[in-house]
Coordinates of C-alpha atoms in Angstrom, one line a residue:
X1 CA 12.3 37.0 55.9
X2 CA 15.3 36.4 58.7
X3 CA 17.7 33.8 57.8
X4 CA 15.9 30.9 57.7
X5 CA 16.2 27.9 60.1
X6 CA 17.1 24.6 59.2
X7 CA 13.9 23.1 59.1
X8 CA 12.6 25.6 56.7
X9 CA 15.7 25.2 54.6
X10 CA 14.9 21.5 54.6
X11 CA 11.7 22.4 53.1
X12 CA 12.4 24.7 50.4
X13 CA 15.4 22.5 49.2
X14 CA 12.9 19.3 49.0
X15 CA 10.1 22.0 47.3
X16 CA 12.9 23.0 44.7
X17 CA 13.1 18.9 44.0
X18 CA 9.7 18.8 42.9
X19 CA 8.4 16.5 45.9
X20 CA 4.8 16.9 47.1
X21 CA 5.4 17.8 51.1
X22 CA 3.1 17.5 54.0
X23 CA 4.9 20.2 56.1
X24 CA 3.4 20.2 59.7
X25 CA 4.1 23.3 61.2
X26 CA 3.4 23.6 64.9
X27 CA 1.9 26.9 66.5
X28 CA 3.6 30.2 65.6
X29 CA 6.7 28.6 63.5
X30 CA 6.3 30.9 60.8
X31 CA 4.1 28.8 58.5
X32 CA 3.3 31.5 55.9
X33 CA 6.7 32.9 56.0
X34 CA 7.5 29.3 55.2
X35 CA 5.4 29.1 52.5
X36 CA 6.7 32.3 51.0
X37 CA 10.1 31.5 51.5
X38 CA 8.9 28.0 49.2
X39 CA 7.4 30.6 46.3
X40 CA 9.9 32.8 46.0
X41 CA 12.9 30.0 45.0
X42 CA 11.0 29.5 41.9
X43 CA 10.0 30.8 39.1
X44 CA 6.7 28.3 38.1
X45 CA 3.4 29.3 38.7
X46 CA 1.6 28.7 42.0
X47 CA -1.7 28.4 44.1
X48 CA -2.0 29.0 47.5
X49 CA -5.8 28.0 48.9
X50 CA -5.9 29.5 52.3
X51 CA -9.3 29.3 54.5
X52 CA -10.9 32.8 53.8
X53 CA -10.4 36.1 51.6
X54 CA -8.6 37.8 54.6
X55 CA -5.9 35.8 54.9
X56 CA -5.6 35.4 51.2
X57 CA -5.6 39.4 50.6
X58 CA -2.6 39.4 53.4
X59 CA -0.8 36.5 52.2
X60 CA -0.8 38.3 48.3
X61 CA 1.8 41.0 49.9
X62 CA 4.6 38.1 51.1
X63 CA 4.3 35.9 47.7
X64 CA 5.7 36.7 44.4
X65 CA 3.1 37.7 41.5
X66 CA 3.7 33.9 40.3
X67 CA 1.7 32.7 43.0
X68 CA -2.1 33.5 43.5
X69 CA -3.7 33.5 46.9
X70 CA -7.0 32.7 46.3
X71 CA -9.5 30.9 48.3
X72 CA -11.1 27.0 46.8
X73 CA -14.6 29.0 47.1
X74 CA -13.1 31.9 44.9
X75 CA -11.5 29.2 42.4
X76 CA -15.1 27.2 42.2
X77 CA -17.1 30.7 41.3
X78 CA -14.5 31.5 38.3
X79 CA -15.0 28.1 36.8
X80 CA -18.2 27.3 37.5
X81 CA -20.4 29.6 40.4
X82 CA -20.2 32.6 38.2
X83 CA -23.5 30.6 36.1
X84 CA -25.5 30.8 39.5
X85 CA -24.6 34.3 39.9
X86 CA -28.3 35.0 40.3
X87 CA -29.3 32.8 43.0
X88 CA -26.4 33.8 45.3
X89 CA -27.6 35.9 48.0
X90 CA -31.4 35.3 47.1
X91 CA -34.0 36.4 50.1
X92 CA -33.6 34.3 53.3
X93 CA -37.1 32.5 54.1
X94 CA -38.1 30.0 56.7
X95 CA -37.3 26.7 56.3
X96 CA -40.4 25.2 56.6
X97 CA -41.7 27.6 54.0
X98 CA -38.6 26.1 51.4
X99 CA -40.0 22.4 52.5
X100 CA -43.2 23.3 51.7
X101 CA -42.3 24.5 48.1
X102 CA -40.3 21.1 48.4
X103 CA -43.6 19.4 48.9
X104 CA -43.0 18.8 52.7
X105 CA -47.2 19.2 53.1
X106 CA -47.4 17.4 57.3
X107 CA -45.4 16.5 60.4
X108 CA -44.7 12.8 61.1
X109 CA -44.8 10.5 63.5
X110 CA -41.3 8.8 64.5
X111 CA -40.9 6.6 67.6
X112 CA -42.1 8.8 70.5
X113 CA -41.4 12.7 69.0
X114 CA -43.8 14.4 66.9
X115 CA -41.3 15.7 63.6
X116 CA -43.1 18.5 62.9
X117 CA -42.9 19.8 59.2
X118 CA -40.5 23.0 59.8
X119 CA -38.2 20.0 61.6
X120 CA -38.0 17.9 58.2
X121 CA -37.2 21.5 56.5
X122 CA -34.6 21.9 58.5
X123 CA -32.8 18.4 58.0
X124 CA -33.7 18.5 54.3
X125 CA -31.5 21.4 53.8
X126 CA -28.3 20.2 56.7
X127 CA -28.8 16.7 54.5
X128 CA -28.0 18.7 51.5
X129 CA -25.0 20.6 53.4
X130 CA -23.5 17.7 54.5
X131 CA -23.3 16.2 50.8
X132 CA -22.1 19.2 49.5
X133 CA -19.2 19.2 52.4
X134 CA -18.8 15.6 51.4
X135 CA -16.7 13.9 48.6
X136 CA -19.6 11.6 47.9
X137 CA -21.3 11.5 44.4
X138 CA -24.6 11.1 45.5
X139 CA -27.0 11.9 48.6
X140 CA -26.7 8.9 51.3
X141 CA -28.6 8.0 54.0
X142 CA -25.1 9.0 56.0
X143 CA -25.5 12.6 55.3
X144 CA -29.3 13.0 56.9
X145 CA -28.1 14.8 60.4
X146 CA -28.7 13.2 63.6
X147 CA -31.8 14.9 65.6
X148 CA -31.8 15.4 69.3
X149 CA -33.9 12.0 71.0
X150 CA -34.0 10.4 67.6
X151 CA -30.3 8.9 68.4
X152 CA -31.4 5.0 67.8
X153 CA -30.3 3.8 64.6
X154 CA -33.7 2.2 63.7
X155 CA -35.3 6.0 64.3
X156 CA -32.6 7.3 62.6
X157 CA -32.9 5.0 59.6
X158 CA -36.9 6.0 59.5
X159 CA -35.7 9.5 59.2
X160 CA -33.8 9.3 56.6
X161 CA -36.3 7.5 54.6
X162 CA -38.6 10.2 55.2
X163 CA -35.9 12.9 54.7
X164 CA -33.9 11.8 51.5
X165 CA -36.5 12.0 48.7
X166 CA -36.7 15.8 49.6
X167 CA -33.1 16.4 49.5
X168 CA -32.6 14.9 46.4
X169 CA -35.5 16.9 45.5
X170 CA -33.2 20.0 46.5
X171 CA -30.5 19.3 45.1
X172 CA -32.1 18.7 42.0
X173 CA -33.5 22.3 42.3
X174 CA -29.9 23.6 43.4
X175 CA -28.9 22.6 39.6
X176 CA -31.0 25.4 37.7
X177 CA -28.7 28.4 37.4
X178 CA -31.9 31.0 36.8
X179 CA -34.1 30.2 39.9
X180 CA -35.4 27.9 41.9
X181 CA -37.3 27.4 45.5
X182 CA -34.1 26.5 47.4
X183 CA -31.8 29.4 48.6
X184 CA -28.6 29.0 46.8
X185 CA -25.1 28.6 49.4
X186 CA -22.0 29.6 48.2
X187 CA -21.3 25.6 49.1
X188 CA -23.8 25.0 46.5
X189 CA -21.6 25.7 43.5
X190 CA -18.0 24.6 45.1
X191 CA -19.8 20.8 45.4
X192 CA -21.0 21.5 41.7
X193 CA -17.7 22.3 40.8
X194 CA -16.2 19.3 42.6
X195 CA -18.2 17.1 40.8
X196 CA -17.1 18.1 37.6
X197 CA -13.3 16.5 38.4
X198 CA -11.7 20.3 37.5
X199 CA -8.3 20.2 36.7
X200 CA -6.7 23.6 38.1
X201 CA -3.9 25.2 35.7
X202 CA -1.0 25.7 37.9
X203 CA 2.4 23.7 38.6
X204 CA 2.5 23.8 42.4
X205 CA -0.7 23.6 44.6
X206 CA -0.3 25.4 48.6
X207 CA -2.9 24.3 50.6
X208 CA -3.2 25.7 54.0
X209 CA -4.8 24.2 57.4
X210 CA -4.7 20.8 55.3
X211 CA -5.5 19.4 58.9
X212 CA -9.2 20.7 58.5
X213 CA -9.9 20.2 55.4
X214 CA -13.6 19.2 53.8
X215 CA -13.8 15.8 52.2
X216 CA -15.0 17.7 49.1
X217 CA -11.7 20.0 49.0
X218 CA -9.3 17.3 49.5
X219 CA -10.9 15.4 46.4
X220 CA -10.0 18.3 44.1
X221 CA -6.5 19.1 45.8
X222 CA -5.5 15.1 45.5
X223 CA -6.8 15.0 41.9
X224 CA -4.2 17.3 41.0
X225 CA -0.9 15.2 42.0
X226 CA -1.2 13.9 38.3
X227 CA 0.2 17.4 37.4
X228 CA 1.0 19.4 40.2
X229 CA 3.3 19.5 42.9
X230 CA 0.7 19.0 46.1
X231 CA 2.3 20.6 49.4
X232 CA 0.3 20.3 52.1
X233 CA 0.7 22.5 55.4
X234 CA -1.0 22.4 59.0
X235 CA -0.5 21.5 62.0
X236 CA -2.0 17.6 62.9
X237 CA -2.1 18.4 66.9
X238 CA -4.9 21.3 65.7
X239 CA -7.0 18.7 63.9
X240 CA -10.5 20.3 66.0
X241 CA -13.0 20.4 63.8
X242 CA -14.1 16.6 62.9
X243 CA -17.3 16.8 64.5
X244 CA -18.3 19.2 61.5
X245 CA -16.8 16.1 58.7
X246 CA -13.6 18.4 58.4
X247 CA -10.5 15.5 58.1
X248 CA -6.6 15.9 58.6
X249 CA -5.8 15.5 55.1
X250 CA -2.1 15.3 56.3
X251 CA -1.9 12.0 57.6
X252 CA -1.4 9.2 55.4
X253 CA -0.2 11.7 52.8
X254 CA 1.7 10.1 49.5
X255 CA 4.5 12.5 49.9
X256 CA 7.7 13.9 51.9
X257 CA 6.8 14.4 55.6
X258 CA 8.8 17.7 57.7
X259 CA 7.9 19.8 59.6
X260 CA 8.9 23.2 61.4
X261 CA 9.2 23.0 65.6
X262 CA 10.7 26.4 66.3
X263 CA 7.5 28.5 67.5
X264 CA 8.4 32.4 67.3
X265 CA 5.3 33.4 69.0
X266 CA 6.5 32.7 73.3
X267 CA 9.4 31.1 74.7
X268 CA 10.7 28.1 76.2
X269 CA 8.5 27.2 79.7
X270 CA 5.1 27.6 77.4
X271 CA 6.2 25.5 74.7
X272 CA 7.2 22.8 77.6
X273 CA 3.5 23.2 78.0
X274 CA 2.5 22.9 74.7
X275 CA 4.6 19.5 74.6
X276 CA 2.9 17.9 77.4
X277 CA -0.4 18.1 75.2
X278 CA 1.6 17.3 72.7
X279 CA 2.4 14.1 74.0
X280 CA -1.2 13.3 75.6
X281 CA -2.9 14.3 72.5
X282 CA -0.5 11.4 70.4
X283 CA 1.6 13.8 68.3
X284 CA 5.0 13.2 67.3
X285 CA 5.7 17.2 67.2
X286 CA 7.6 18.8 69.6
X287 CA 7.7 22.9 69.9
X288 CA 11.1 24.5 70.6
X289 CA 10.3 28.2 72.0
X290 CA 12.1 31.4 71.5
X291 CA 14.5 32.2 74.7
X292 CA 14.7 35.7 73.7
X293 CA 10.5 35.7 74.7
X294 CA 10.1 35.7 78.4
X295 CA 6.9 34.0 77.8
X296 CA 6.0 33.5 81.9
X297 CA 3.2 30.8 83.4
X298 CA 0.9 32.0 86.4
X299 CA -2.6 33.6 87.1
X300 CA -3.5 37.0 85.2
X301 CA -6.3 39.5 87.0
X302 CA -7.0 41.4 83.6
X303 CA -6.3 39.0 80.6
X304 CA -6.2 39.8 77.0
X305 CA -8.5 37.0 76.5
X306 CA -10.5 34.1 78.0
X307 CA -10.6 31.1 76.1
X308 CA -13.5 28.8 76.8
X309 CA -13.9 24.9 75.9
X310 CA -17.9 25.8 75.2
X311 CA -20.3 28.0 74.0
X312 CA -22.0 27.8 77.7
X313 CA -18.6 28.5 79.4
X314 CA -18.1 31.6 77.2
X315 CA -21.5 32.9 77.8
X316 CA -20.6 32.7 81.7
X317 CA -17.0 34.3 80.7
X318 CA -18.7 37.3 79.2
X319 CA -21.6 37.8 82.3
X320 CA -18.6 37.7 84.7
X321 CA -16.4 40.3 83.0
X322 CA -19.2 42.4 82.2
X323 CA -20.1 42.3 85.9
X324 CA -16.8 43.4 86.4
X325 CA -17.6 46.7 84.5
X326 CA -15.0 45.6 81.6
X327 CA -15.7 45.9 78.2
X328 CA -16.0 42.7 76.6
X329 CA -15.8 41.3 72.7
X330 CA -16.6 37.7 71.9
X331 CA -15.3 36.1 69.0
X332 CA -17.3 35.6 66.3
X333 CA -20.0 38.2 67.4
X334 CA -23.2 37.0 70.0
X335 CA -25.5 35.5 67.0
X336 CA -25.0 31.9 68.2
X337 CA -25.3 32.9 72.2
X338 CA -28.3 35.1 70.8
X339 CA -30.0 32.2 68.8
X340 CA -29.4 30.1 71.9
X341 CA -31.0 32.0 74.1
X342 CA -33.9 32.8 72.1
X343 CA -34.6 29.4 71.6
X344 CA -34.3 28.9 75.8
X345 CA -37.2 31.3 75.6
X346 CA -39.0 30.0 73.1
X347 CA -38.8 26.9 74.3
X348 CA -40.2 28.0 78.0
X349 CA -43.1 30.3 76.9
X350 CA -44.1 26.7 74.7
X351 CA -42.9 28.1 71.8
X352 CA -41.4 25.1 69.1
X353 CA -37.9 26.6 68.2
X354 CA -36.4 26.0 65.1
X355 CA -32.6 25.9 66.5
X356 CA -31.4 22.8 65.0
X357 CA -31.0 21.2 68.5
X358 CA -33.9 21.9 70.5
X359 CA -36.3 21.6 67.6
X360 CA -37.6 18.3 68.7
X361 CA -38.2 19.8 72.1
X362 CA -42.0 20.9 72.8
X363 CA -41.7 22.5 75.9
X364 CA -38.5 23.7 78.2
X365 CA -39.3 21.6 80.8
X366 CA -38.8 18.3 77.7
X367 CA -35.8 19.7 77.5
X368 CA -34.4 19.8 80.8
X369 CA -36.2 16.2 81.6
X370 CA -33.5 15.3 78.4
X371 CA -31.0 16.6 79.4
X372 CA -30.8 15.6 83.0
X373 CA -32.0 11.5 82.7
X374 CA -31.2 10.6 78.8
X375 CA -27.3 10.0 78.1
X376 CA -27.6 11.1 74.8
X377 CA -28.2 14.6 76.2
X378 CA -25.8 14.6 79.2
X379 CA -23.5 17.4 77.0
X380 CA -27.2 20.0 76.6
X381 CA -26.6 20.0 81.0
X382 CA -24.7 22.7 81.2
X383 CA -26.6 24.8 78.6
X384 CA -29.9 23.9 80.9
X385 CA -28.1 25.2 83.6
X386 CA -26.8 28.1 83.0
X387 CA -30.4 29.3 81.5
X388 CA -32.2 28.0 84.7
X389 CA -29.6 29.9 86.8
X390 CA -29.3 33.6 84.8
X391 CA -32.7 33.4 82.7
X392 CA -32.8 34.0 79.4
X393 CA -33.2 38.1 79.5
X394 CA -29.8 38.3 81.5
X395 CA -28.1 36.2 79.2
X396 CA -29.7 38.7 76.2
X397 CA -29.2 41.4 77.8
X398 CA -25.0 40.4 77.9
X399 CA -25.0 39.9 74.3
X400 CA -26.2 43.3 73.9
X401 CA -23.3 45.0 75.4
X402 CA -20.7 43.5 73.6
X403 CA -18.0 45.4 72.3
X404 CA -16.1 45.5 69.0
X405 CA -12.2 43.7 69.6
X406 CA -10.9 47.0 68.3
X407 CA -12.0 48.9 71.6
X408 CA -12.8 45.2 74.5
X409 CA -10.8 45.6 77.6
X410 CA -11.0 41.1 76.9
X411 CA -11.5 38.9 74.0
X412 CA -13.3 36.0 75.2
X413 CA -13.5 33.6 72.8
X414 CA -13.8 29.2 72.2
X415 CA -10.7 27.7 72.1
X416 CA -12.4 26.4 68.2
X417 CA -12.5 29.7 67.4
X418 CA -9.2 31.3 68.9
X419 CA -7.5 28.9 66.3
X420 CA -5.0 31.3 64.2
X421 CA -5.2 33.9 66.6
X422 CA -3.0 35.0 69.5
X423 CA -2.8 37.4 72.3
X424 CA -0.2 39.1 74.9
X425 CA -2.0 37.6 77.8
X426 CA -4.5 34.4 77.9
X427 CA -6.3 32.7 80.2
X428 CA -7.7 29.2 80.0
X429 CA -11.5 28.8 81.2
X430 CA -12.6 26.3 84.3
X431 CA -15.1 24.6 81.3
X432 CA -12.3 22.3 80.2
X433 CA -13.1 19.6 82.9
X434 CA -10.8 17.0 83.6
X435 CA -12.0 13.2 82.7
X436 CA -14.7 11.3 84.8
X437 CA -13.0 8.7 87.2
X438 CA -13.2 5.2 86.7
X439 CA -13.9 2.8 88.7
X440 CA -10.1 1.8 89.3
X441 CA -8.6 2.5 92.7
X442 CA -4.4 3.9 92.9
X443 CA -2.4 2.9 95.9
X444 CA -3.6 4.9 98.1
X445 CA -8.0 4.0 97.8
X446 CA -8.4 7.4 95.5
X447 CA -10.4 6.9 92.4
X448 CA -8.1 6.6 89.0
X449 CA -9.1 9.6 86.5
X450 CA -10.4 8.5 82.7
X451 CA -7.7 9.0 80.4
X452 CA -7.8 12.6 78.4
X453 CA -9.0 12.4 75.1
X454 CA -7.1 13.1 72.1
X455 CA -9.3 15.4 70.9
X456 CA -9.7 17.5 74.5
X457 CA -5.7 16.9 74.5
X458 CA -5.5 19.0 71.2
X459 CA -8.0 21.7 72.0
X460 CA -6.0 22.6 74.9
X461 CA -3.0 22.4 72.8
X462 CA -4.8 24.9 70.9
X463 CA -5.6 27.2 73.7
X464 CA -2.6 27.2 75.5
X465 CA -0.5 27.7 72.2
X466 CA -2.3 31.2 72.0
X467 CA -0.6 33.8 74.5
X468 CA 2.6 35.1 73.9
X469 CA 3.8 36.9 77.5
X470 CA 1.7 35.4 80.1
X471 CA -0.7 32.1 80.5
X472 CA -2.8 31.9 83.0
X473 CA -3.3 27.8 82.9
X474 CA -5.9 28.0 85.7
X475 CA -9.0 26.1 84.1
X476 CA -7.0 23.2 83.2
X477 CA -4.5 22.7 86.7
X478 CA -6.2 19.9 87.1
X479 CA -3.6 18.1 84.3
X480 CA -0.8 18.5 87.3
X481 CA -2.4 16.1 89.1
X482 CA -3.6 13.5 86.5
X483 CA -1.9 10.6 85.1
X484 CA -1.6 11.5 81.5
X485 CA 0.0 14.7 82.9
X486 CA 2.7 13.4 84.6
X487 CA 3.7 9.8 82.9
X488 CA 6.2 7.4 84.9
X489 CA 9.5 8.1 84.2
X490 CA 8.3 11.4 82.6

């Protein structure tokens, strides 16, 4: 690598002392070359756990043959996964016919909705994820997911009593390496693993994107301080994926806290940007950008890539540019718009749909009563919407013509999934809505604006953090004219 900056010489010198680190590296400051600069000014033997194979197959060219690259998944099938080796990749069935091999025989009755069996499946086998994502030892009434208009404690409690005998059931089935009734997950054998307390033979221990990290990973990776230098690296500020149980493993970390603040990826008037959601989202970082990157803020007619706050806003992304004759990619491929919008359909030709959050929904028109007069379901409005708006064949028909990344005219993408990715040009959607107002008056009789949330501050973080030349802030303007976007004294 170039000569390295002060803050990464900081970091290998305290990695050379043997200290566990928690390095938070903002977006685009060189984080693996960091790493790799970390590797090489030792001799001992390494691990770096990085998210997927990709990125470990890339990372094996920068580090020396002392270190392996290897994801926790790939770790978990050498010691252990290798036994189940003939369950992996078994058929795929319905779920309600893997409840009823679980003994799942009838629907109940709880509160006012009709849980039919093929719903019970279906949480059976999320309960069973959710341990497995877990650090727990055992299956809890915590882990049993929450159903759409079953959002009461009480009902929520009565679900769980009906739910958990099955998943222990399942899991019970999940530990028979030969066969069994329950389709085995590759998260099958890293939570068996897990549970076994593995010691991993190495002297230093990389883990990457340590602010995302699955309760069931950080239990291994801590257990391993006793003999191996821990250093954790991420960025805190792109901690976006707790809904799913993922936790910033960084904070509150037993070890030496740095971190790296010059971003290589734009230059100077987008990383004042990025500092403003810095600062509304908490985080004591601050980016420094490049001022040989001309890295310009304004409105872009044919961006690289829209980035979208929601699934719904991305499906509206792609029908606009498509209608605009462009060739369009999503990331991630259409399967989730696809499974939406087959269950829309479903749903309205009074279909039950299996989609694990419309299944409690009979009819379409359930649904849209939900979602328009229940609060628990004030988030499903938009998705209502835009299917009573476009129908359900237009919003098909769009997924169909989707192009490959390789050959799109745009990339439109989640800002969720745009994490670790970066283009010439971005865009930010008009789906990242600014806070409700209170019911506060300013000065002058105008409503006072809700504070921005921390974690909408750090998904824009996220998507703004993205473009290297040009960002088109457009969808989220409204920050110029909100309190937390413009501090006193600020």
């Amino acid at each position: 690598m170039l000569r390295p900056t002060g803050e990464q010489a900081d970091a290998a010198d305290a990695f050379r002392h043997g200290r566990h680190l928690a390095l938070q590296a903002g977006a685009g400051t060189g984080k693996t070359s960091t790493l790799a600069l970390l590797a090489h000014s030792t001799g001992r033997r390494g691990r770096y756990l990085v998210y997927n194979k990709d990125l470990a197959r890339t990372a094996a060219a920068r580090f020396p043959t002392t270190v392996r690259c290897t994801t926790a998944h790939a770790l978990a099938f050498a010691a252990t996964g290798h036994r189940y080796a003939r369950r992996l990749g078994g058929p795929r069935q319905p779920g309600w016919r893997t409840g009823q091999a679980l003994g799942i025989a009838r629907a109940v009755r709880i509160g006012e909705r009709d849980v039919s069996q093929t719903a019970l499946s279906h949480a059976v086998l999320r309960t069973v994820a959710h341990y497995c994502n877990s650090a727990d030892r055992s299956l809890a009434r915590h882990h049993v997911p929450r159903l759409r208009g079953l959002e009461d404690p009480d009902l929520h409690a009565e679900l769980a009593r009906t739910v958990l005998p099955f998943a222990r059931k399942a899991w019970a089935d999940l530990q028979h390496p030969e066969e069994g009734v329950v389709r085995f997950e590759h998260d099958h054998y890293l939570k068996i693993w897990a549970l076994s307390e593995p010691r991993i033979d190495t002297d230093f221990l990389l883990l990457d994107e340590a602010q995302d990290t699955n309760p069931v990973l950080e239990q291994v990776v801590l257990a391993q301080r006793a003999h191996a230098q821990v250093v954790m690296v991420g960025d805190s500020a792109q901690a976006i994926y707790g809904w799913r149980g993922a936790r910033d493993v960084m904070t509150g970390f037993d070890g030496t806290a740095l971190s790296l603040s010059q971003s290589f990826r734009f230059g100077p008037r987008l990383a004042q940007e990025a500092n403003r959601w810095l600062r509304i989202a908490g985080a004591p970082l601050r980016l420094a950008g490049t001022d040989t990157i001309p890295t310009e803020l304004g409105p872009v007619d044919l961006p690289d890539a829209v980035l979208c706050r929601t699934n719904v806003g991305a499906i509206g992304a792609v029908m606009d540019h498509l209608a605009d004759g462009r060739k369009v990619a999503l990331t991630g491929g259409g399967r989730s718009l696809r499974t939406l919008a087959t269950a829309a359909r479903d749903l309205q030709e009074g279909r039950r749909t299996w989609h694990p959050e419309l299944l409690l929904f009979p009819t379409w028109g359930d649904l849209q009563d939900y979602a328009e007069h229940d609060p628990a379901g004030g988030d499903l409005r938009p998705f209502v919407d835009l299917i009573d708006q476009h129908g359900t064949d237009s919003i098909l028909a769009a997924v169909d013509q989707l192009a490959d990344e390789t050959s799109a005219e745009v990339t439109v993408s989640t800002a969720h999934k745009a994490k670790g990715r970066e283009w010439a040009s971005v865009q930010i959607a008009d789906d990242f809505s600014p806070p409700k107002d209170t019911d506060e008056r300013d000065p002058a009789g105008r409503p006072v604006p809700g504070p921005v949330e921390n974690t909408e501050a750090r998904l824009a973080y996220v998507a703004v953090t993205r473009a290297r030349h040009r960002l088109d802030t457009q969808g989220i303007n409204w920050i110029n004219d909100h309190p937390d976007g413009n501090p006193a004294g600020g």
